[in-house]
PDB file of C-alpha atoms and ligand atoms in Angstrom:
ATOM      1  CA  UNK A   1     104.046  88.290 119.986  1.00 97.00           C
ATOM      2  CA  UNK A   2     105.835  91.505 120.544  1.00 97.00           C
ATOM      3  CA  UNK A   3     103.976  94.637 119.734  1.00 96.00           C
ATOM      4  CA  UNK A   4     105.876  96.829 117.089  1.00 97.00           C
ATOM      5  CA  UNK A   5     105.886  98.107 113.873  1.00 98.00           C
ATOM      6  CA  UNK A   6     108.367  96.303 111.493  1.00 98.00           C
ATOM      7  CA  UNK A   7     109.701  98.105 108.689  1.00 98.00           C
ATOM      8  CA  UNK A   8     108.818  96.446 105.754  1.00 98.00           C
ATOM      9  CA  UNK A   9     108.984  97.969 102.096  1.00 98.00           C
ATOM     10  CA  UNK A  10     105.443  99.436 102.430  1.00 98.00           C
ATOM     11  CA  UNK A  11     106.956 101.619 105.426  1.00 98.00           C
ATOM     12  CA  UNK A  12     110.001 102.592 103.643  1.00 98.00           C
ATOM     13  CA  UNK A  13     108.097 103.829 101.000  1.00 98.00           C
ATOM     14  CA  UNK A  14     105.277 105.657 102.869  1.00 98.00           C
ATOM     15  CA  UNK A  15     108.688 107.263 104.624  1.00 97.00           C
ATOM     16  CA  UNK A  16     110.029 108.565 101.480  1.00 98.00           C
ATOM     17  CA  UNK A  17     107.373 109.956 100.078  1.00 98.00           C
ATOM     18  CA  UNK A  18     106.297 112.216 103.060  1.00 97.00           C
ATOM     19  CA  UNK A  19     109.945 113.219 102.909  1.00 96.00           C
ATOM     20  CA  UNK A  20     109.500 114.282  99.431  1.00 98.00           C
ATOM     21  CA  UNK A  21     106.660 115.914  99.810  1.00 97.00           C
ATOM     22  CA  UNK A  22     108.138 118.045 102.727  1.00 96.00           C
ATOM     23  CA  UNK A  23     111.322 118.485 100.472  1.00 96.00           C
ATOM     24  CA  UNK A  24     109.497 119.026  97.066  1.00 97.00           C
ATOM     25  CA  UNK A  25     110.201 122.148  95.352  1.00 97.00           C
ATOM     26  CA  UNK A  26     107.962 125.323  95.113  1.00 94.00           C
ATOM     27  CA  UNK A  27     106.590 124.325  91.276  1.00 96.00           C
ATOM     28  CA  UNK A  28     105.218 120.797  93.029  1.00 97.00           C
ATOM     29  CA  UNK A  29     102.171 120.477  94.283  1.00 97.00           C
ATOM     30  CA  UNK A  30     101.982 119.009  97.450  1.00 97.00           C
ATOM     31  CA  UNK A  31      98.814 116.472  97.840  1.00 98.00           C
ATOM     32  CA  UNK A  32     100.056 112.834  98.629  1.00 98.00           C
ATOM     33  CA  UNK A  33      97.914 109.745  98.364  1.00 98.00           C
ATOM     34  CA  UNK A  34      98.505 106.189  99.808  1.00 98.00           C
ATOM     35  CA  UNK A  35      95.982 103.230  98.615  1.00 98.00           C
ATOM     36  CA  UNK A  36      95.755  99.558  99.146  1.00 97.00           C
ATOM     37  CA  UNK A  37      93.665  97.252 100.188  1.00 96.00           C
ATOM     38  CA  UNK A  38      92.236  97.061 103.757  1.00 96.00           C
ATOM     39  CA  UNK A  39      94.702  95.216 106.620  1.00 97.00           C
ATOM     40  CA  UNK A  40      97.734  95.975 104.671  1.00 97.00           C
ATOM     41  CA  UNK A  41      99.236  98.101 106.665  1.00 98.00           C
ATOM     42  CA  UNK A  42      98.384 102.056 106.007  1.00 98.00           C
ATOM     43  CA  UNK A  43      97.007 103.249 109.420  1.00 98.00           C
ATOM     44  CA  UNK A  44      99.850 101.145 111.229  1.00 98.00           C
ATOM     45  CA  UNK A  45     101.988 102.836 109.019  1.00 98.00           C
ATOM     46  CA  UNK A  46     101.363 106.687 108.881  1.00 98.00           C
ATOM     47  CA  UNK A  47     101.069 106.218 113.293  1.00 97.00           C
ATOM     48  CA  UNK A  48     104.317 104.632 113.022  1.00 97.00           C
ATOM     49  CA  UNK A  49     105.550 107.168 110.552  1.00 97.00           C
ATOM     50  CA  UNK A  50     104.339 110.370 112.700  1.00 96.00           C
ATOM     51  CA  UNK A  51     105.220 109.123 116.142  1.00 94.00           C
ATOM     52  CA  UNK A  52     108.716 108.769 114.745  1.00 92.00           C
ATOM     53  CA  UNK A  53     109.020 112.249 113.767  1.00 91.00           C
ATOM     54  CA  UNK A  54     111.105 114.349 116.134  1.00 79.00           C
ATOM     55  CA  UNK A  55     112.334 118.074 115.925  1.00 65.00           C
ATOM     56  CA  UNK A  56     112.353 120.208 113.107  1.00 67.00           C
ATOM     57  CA  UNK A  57     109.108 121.729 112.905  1.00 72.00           C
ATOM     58  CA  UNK A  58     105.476 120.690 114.429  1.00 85.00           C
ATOM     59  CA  UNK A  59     104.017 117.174 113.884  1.00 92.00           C
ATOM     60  CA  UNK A  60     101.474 116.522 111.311  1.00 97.00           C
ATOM     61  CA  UNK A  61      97.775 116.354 112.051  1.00 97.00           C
ATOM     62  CA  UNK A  62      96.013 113.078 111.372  1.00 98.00           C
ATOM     63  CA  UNK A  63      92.795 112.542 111.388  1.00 98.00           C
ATOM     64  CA  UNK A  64      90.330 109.669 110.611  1.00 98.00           C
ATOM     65  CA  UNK A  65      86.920 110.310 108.136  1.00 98.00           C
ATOM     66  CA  UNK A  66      83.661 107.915 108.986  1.00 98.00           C
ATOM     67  CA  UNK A  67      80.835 106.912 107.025  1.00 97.00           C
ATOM     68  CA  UNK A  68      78.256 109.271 108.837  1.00 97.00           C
ATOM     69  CA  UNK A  69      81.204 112.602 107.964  1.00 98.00           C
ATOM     70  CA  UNK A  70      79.958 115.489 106.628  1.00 97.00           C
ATOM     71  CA  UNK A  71      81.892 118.775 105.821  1.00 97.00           C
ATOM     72  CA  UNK A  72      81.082 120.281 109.429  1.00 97.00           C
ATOM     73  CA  UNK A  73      82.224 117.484 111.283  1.00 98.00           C
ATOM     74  CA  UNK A  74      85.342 116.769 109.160  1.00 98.00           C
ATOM     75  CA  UNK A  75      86.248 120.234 109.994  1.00 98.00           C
ATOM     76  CA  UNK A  76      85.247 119.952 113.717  1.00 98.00           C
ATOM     77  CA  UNK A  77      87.576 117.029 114.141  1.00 98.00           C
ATOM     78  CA  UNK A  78      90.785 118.922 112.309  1.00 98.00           C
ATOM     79  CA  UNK A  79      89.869 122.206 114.084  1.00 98.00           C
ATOM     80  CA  UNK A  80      89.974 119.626 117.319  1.00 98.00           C
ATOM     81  CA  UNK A  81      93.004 118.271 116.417  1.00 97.00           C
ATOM     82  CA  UNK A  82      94.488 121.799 116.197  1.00 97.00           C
ATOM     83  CA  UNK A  83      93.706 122.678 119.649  1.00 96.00           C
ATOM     84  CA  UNK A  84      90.076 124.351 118.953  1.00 96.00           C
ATOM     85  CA  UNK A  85      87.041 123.768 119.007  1.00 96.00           C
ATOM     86  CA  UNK A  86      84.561 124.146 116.219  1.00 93.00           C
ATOM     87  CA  UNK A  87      84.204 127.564 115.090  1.00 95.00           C
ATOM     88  CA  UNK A  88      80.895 128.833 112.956  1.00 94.00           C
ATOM     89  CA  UNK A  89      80.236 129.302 110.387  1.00 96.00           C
ATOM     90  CA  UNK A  90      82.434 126.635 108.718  1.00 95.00           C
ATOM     91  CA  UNK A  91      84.381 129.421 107.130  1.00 96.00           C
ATOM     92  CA  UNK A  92      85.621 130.482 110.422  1.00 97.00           C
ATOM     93  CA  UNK A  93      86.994 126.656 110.916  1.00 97.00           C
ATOM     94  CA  UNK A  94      88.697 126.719 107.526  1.00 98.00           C
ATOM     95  CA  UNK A  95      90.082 130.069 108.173  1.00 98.00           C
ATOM     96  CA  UNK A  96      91.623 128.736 111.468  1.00 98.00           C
ATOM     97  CA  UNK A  97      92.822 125.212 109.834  1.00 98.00           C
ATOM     98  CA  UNK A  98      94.362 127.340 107.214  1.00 98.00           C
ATOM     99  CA  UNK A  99      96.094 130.074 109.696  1.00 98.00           C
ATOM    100  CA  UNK A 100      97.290 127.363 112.052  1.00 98.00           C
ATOM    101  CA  UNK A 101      98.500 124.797 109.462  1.00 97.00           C
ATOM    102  CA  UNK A 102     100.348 127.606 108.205  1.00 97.00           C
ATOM    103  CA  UNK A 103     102.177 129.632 110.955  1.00 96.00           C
ATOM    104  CA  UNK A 104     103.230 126.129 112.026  1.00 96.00           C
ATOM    105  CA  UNK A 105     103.750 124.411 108.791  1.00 95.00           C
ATOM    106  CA  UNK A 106     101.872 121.577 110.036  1.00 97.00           C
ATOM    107  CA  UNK A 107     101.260 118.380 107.116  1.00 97.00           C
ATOM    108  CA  UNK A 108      97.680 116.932 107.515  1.00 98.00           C
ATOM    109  CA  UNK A 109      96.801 113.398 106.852  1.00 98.00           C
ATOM    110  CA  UNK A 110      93.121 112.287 106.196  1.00 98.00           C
ATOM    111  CA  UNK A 111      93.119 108.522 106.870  1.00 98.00           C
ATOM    112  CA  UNK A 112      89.601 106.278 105.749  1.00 98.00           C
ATOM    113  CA  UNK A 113      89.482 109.137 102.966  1.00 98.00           C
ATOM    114  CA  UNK A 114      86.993 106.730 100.906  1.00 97.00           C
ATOM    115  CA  UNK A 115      84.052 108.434 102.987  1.00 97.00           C
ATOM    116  CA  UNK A 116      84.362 111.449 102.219  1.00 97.00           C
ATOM    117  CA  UNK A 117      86.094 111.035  98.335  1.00 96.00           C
ATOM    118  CA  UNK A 118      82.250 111.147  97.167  1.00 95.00           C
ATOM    119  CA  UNK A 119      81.181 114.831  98.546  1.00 96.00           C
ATOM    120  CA  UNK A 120      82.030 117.489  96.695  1.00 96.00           C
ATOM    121  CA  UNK A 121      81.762 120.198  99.315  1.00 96.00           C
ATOM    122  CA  UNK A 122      84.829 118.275 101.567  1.00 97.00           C
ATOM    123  CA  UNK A 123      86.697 117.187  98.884  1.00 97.00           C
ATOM    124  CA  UNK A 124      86.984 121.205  97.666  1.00 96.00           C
ATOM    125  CA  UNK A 125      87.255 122.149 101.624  1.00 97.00           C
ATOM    126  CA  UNK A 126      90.774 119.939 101.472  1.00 98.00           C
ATOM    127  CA  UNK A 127      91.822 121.707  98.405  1.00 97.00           C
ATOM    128  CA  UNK A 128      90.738 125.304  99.578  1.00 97.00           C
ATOM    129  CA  UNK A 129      93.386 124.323 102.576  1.00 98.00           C
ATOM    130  CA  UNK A 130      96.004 122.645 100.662  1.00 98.00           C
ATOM    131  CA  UNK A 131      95.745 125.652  98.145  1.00 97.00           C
ATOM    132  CA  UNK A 132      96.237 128.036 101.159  1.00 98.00           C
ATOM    133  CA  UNK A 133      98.866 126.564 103.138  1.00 98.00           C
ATOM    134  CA  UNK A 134     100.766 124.779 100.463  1.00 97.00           C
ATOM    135  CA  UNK A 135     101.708 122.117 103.426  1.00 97.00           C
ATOM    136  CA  UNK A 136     101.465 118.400 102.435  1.00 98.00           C
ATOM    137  CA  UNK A 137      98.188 116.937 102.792  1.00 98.00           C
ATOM    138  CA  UNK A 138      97.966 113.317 101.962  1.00 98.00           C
ATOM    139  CA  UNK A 139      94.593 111.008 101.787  1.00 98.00           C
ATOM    140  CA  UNK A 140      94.659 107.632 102.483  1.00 98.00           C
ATOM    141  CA  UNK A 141      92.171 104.809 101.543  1.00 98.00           C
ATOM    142  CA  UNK A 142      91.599 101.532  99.712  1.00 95.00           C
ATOM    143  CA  UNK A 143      91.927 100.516  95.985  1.00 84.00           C
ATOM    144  CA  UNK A 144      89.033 102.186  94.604  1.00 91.00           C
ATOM    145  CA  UNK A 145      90.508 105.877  95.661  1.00 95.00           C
ATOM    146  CA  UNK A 146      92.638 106.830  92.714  1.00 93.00           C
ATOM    147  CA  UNK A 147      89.797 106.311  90.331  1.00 94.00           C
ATOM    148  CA  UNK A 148      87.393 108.175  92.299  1.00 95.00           C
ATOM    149  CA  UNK A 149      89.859 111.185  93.286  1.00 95.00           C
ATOM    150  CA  UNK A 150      90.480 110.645  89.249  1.00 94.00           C
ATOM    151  CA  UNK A 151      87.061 112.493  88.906  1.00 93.00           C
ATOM    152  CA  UNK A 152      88.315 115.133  90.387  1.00 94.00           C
ATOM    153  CA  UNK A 153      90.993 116.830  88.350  1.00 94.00           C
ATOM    154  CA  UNK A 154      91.485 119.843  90.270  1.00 92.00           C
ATOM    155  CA  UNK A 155      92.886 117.703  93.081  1.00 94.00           C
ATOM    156  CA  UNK A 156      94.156 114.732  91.176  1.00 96.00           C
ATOM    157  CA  UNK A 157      96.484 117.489  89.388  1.00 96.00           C
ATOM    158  CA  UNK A 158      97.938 118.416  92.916  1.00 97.00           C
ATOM    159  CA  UNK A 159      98.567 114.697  93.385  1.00 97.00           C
ATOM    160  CA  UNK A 160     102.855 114.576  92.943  1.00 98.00           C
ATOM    161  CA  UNK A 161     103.251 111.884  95.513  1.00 98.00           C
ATOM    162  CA  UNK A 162     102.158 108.465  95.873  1.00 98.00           C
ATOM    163  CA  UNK A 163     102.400 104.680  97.725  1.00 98.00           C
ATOM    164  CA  UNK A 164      99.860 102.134  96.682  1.00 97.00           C
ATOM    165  CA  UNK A 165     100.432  99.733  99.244  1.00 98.00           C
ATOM    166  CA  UNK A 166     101.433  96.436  98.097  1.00 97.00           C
ATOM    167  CA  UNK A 167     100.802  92.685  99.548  1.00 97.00           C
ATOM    168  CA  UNK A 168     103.868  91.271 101.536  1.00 98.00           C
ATOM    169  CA  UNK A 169     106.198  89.231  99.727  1.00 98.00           C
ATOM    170  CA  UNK A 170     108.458  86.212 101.139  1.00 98.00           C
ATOM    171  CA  UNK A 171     110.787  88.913 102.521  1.00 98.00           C
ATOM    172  CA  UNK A 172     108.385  90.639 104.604  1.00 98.00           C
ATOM    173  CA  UNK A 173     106.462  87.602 106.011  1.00 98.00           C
ATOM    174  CA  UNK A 174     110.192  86.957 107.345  1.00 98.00           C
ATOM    175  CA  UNK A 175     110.601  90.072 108.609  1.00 98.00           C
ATOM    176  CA  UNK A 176     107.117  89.948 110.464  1.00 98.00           C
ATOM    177  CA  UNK A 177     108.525  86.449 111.923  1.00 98.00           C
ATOM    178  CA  UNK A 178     111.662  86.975 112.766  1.00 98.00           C
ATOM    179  CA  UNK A 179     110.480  90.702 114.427  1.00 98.00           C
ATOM    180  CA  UNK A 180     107.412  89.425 116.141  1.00 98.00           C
ATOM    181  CA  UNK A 181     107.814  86.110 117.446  1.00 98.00           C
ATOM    182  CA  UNK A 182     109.261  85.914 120.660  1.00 97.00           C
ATOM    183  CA  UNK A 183     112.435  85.106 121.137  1.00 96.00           C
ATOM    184  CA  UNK A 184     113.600  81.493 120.193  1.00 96.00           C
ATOM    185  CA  UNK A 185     110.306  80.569 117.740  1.00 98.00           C
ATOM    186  CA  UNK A 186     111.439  80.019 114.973  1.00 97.00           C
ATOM    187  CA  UNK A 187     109.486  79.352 111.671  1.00 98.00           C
ATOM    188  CA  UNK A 188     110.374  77.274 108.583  1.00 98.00           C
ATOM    189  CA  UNK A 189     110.517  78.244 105.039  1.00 97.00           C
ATOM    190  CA  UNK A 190     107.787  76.330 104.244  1.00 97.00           C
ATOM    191  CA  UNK A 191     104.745  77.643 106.705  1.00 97.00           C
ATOM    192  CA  UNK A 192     106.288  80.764 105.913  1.00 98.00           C
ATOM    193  CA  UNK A 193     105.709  80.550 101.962  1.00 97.00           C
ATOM    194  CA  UNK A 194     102.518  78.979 102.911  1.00 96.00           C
ATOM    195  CA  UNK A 195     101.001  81.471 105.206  1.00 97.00           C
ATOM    196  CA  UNK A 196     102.126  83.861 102.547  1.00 97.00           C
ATOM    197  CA  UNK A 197     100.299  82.559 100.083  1.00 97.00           C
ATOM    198  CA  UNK A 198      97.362  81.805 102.109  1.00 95.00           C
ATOM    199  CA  UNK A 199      97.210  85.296 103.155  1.00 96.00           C
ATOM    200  CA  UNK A 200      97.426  87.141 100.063  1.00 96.00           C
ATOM    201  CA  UNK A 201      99.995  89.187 101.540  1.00 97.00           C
ATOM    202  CA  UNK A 202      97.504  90.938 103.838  1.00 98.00           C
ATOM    203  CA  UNK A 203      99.443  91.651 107.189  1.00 98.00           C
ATOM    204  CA  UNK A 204      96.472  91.284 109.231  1.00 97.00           C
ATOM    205  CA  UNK A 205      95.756  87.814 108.667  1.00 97.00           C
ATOM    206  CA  UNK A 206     100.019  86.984 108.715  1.00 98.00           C
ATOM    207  CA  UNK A 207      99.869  88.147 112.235  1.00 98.00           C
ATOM    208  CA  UNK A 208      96.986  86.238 113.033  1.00 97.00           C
ATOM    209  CA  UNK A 209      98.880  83.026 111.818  1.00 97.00           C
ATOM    210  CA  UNK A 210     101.934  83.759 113.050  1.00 98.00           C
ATOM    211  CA  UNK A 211      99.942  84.341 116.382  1.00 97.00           C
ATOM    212  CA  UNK A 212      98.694  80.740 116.325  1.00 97.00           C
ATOM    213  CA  UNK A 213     102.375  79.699 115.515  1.00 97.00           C
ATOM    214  CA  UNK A 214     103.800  81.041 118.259  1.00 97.00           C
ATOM    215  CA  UNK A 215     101.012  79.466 120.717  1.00 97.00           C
ATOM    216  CA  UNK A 216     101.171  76.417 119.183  1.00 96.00           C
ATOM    217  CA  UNK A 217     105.032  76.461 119.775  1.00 97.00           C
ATOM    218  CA  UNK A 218     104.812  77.571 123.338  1.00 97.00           C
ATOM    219  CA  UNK A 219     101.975  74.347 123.850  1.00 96.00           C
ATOM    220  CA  UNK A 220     104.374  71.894 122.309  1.00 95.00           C
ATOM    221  CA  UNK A 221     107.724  73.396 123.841  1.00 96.00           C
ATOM    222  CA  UNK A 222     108.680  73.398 120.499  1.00 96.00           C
ATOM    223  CA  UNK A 223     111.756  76.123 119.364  1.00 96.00           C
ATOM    224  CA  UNK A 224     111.053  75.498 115.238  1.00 97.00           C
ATOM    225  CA  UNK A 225     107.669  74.943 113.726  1.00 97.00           C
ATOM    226  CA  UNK A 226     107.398  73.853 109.859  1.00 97.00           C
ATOM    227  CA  UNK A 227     104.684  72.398 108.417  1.00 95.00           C
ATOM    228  CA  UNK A 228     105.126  68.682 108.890  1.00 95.00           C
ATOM    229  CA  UNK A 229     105.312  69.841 112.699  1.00 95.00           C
ATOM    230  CA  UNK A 230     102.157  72.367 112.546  1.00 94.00           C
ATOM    231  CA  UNK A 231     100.215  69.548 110.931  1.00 90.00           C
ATOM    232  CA  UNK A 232      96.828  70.173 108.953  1.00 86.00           C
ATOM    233  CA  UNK A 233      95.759  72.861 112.069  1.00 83.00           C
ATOM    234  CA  UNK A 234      93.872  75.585 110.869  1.00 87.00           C
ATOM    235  CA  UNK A 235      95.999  78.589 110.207  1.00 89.00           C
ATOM    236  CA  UNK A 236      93.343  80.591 108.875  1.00 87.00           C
ATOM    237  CA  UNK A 237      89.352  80.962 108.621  1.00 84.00           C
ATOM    238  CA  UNK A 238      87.860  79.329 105.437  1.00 78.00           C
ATOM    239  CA  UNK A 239      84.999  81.022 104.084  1.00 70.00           C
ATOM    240  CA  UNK A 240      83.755  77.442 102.661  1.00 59.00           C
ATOM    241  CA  UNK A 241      84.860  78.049  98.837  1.00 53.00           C
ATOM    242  CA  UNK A 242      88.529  76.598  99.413  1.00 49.00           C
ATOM    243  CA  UNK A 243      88.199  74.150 101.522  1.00 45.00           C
ATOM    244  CA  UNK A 244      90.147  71.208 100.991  1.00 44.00           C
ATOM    245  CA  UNK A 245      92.741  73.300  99.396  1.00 42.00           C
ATOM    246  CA  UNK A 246      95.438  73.394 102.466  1.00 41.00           C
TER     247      UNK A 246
HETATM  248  N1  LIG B   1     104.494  97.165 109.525  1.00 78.31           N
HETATM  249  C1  LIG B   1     103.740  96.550 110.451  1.00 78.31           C
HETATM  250  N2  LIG B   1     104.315  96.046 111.581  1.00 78.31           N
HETATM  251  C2  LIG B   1     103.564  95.429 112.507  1.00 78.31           C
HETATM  252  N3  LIG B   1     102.233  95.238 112.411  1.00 78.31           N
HETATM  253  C3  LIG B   1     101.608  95.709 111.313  1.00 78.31           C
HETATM  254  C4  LIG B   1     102.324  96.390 110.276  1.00 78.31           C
HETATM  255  N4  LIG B   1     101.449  96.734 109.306  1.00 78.31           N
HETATM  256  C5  LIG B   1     100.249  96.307 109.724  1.00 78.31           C
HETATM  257  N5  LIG B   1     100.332  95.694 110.920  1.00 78.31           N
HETATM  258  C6  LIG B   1      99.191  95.109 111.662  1.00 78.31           C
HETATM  259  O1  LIG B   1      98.231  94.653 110.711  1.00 78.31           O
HETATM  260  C7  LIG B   1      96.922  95.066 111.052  1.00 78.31           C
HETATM  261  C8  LIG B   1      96.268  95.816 109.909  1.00 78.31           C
HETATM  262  O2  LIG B   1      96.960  97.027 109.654  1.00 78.31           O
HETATM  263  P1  LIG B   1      96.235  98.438 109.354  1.00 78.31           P
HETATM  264  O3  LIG B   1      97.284  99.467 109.525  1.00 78.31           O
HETATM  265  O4  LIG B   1      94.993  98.562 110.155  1.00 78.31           O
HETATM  266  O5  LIG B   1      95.870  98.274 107.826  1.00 78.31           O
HETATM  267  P2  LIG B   1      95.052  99.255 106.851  1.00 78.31           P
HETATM  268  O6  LIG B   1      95.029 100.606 107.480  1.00 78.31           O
HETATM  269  O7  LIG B   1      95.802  99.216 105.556  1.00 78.31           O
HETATM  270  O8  LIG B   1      93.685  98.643 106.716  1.00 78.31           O
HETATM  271  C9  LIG B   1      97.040  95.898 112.300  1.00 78.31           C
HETATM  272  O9  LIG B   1      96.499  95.147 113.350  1.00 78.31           O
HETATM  273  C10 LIG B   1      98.505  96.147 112.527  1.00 78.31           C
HETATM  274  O10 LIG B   1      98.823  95.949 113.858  1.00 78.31           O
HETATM  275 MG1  LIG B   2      93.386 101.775 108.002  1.00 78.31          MG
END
């Protein structure tokens, strides 16, 4: 398999909405938000999205929230991230976020944003910055986020952008094959609609199958796999309840 990000719809999308946040006018607010289920793509994305990023201005800050996060070490890991090290009291770290973020108009993305979406105290730290810089600052977590951030108007209001990332349809399972697989694997229409389906459109477990594919091609010196070819192999892990099914 090669190792790359393909551009699929989810990407294009995440891509134009940072774009219009950065391009938004002065009477929109500037919080973004991109949800969706887990192994769909968002992390893969906003790397892909940042690294891409060349001149004009610095390159946003990302950084990742954990289950164990409280406000002191969410700020110690964006005051990191901004070349410092924690500064005390927490004010002081906000006050530096906030100066840096500004003189450098630097866009900060908060990535596993579920952990923290419950505590008050960082949830009104991100706004206090937002607020201050005005620079985009976009959360990112699973399905459950919008409903939760929901709760809390003052930053749902500042919400003008958003991506809820969707599952991948025929013509990005195609793209993931014909972009991944190395060169000369082909695979039919039919393993392709099936591992879709399979799936559930999460890109994870597509690359997983197509991972098997390819293997199973390279085994067999075989250039096109379809079904009838792949056989009843196992494509992907059965947690008991469908078995049978394939
Ligand atoms: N557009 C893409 N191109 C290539 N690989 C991708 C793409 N999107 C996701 N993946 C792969 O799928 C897996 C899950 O993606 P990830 O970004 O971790 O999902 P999420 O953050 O939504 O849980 C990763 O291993 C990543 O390599
Ligand atoms: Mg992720």
């Amino acid at each position: 398999m090669k190792y790359k990000t393909v551009e699929v719809k989810n990407v294009l999308r995440t891509q134009d909405m940072f774009s219009n946040l950065l391009g938004r006018s002065q009477i929109t607010p500037g919080l973004g938000l991109i949800h969706g289920p887990a192994g769909n793509g968002k992390t893969t994305t906003v790397a892909y999205m940042i690294n891409q990023l060349t001149g004009g201005g610095s390159l946003p800050i990302y950084v990742r929230c954990y289950a164990t996060d409280t406000p002191s070490s969410f700020l110690a890991r964006v005051t990191k991230e901004l070349g410092s090290e924690p500064l005390f009291p927490l004010r002081k770290s906000v006050d530096f976020i906030i100066n840096i973020m500004n003189e450098q108009q630097i866009s900060l993305f908060v990535d596993e944003a579920d952990h923290i979406v419950g505590q008050a105290k960082t949830m009104e730290t991100i706004r206090d910055i937002y607020d201050a810089t005005e620079q985009p600052v976009i959360l990112i977590g699973m399905e459950e986020i919008a409903r939760r951030i929901s709760h809390r108007k003052q930053l749902f209001n500042r919400i003008s952008e958003w991506v809820e990332f969707q599952p991948a349809d025929a013509e990005d399972v195609h793209m993931f094959a014909s972009e991944l697989l190395e060169d000369g694997i082909t695979v039919g229409e039919d393993l392709l609609d099936y591992i879709r389906v399979r799936s559930g459109g999460e890109v994870r477990r597509i690359l997983i199958a197509l991972e098997k594919i390819e293997r199973f091609a390279k085994a067999n010196d075989e250039a096109c796999i379809d079904k009838e070819i792949w056989g009843d192999g196992q494509l992907f892990l059965n947690h008991g309840m469908n078995q049978g099914k394939r």
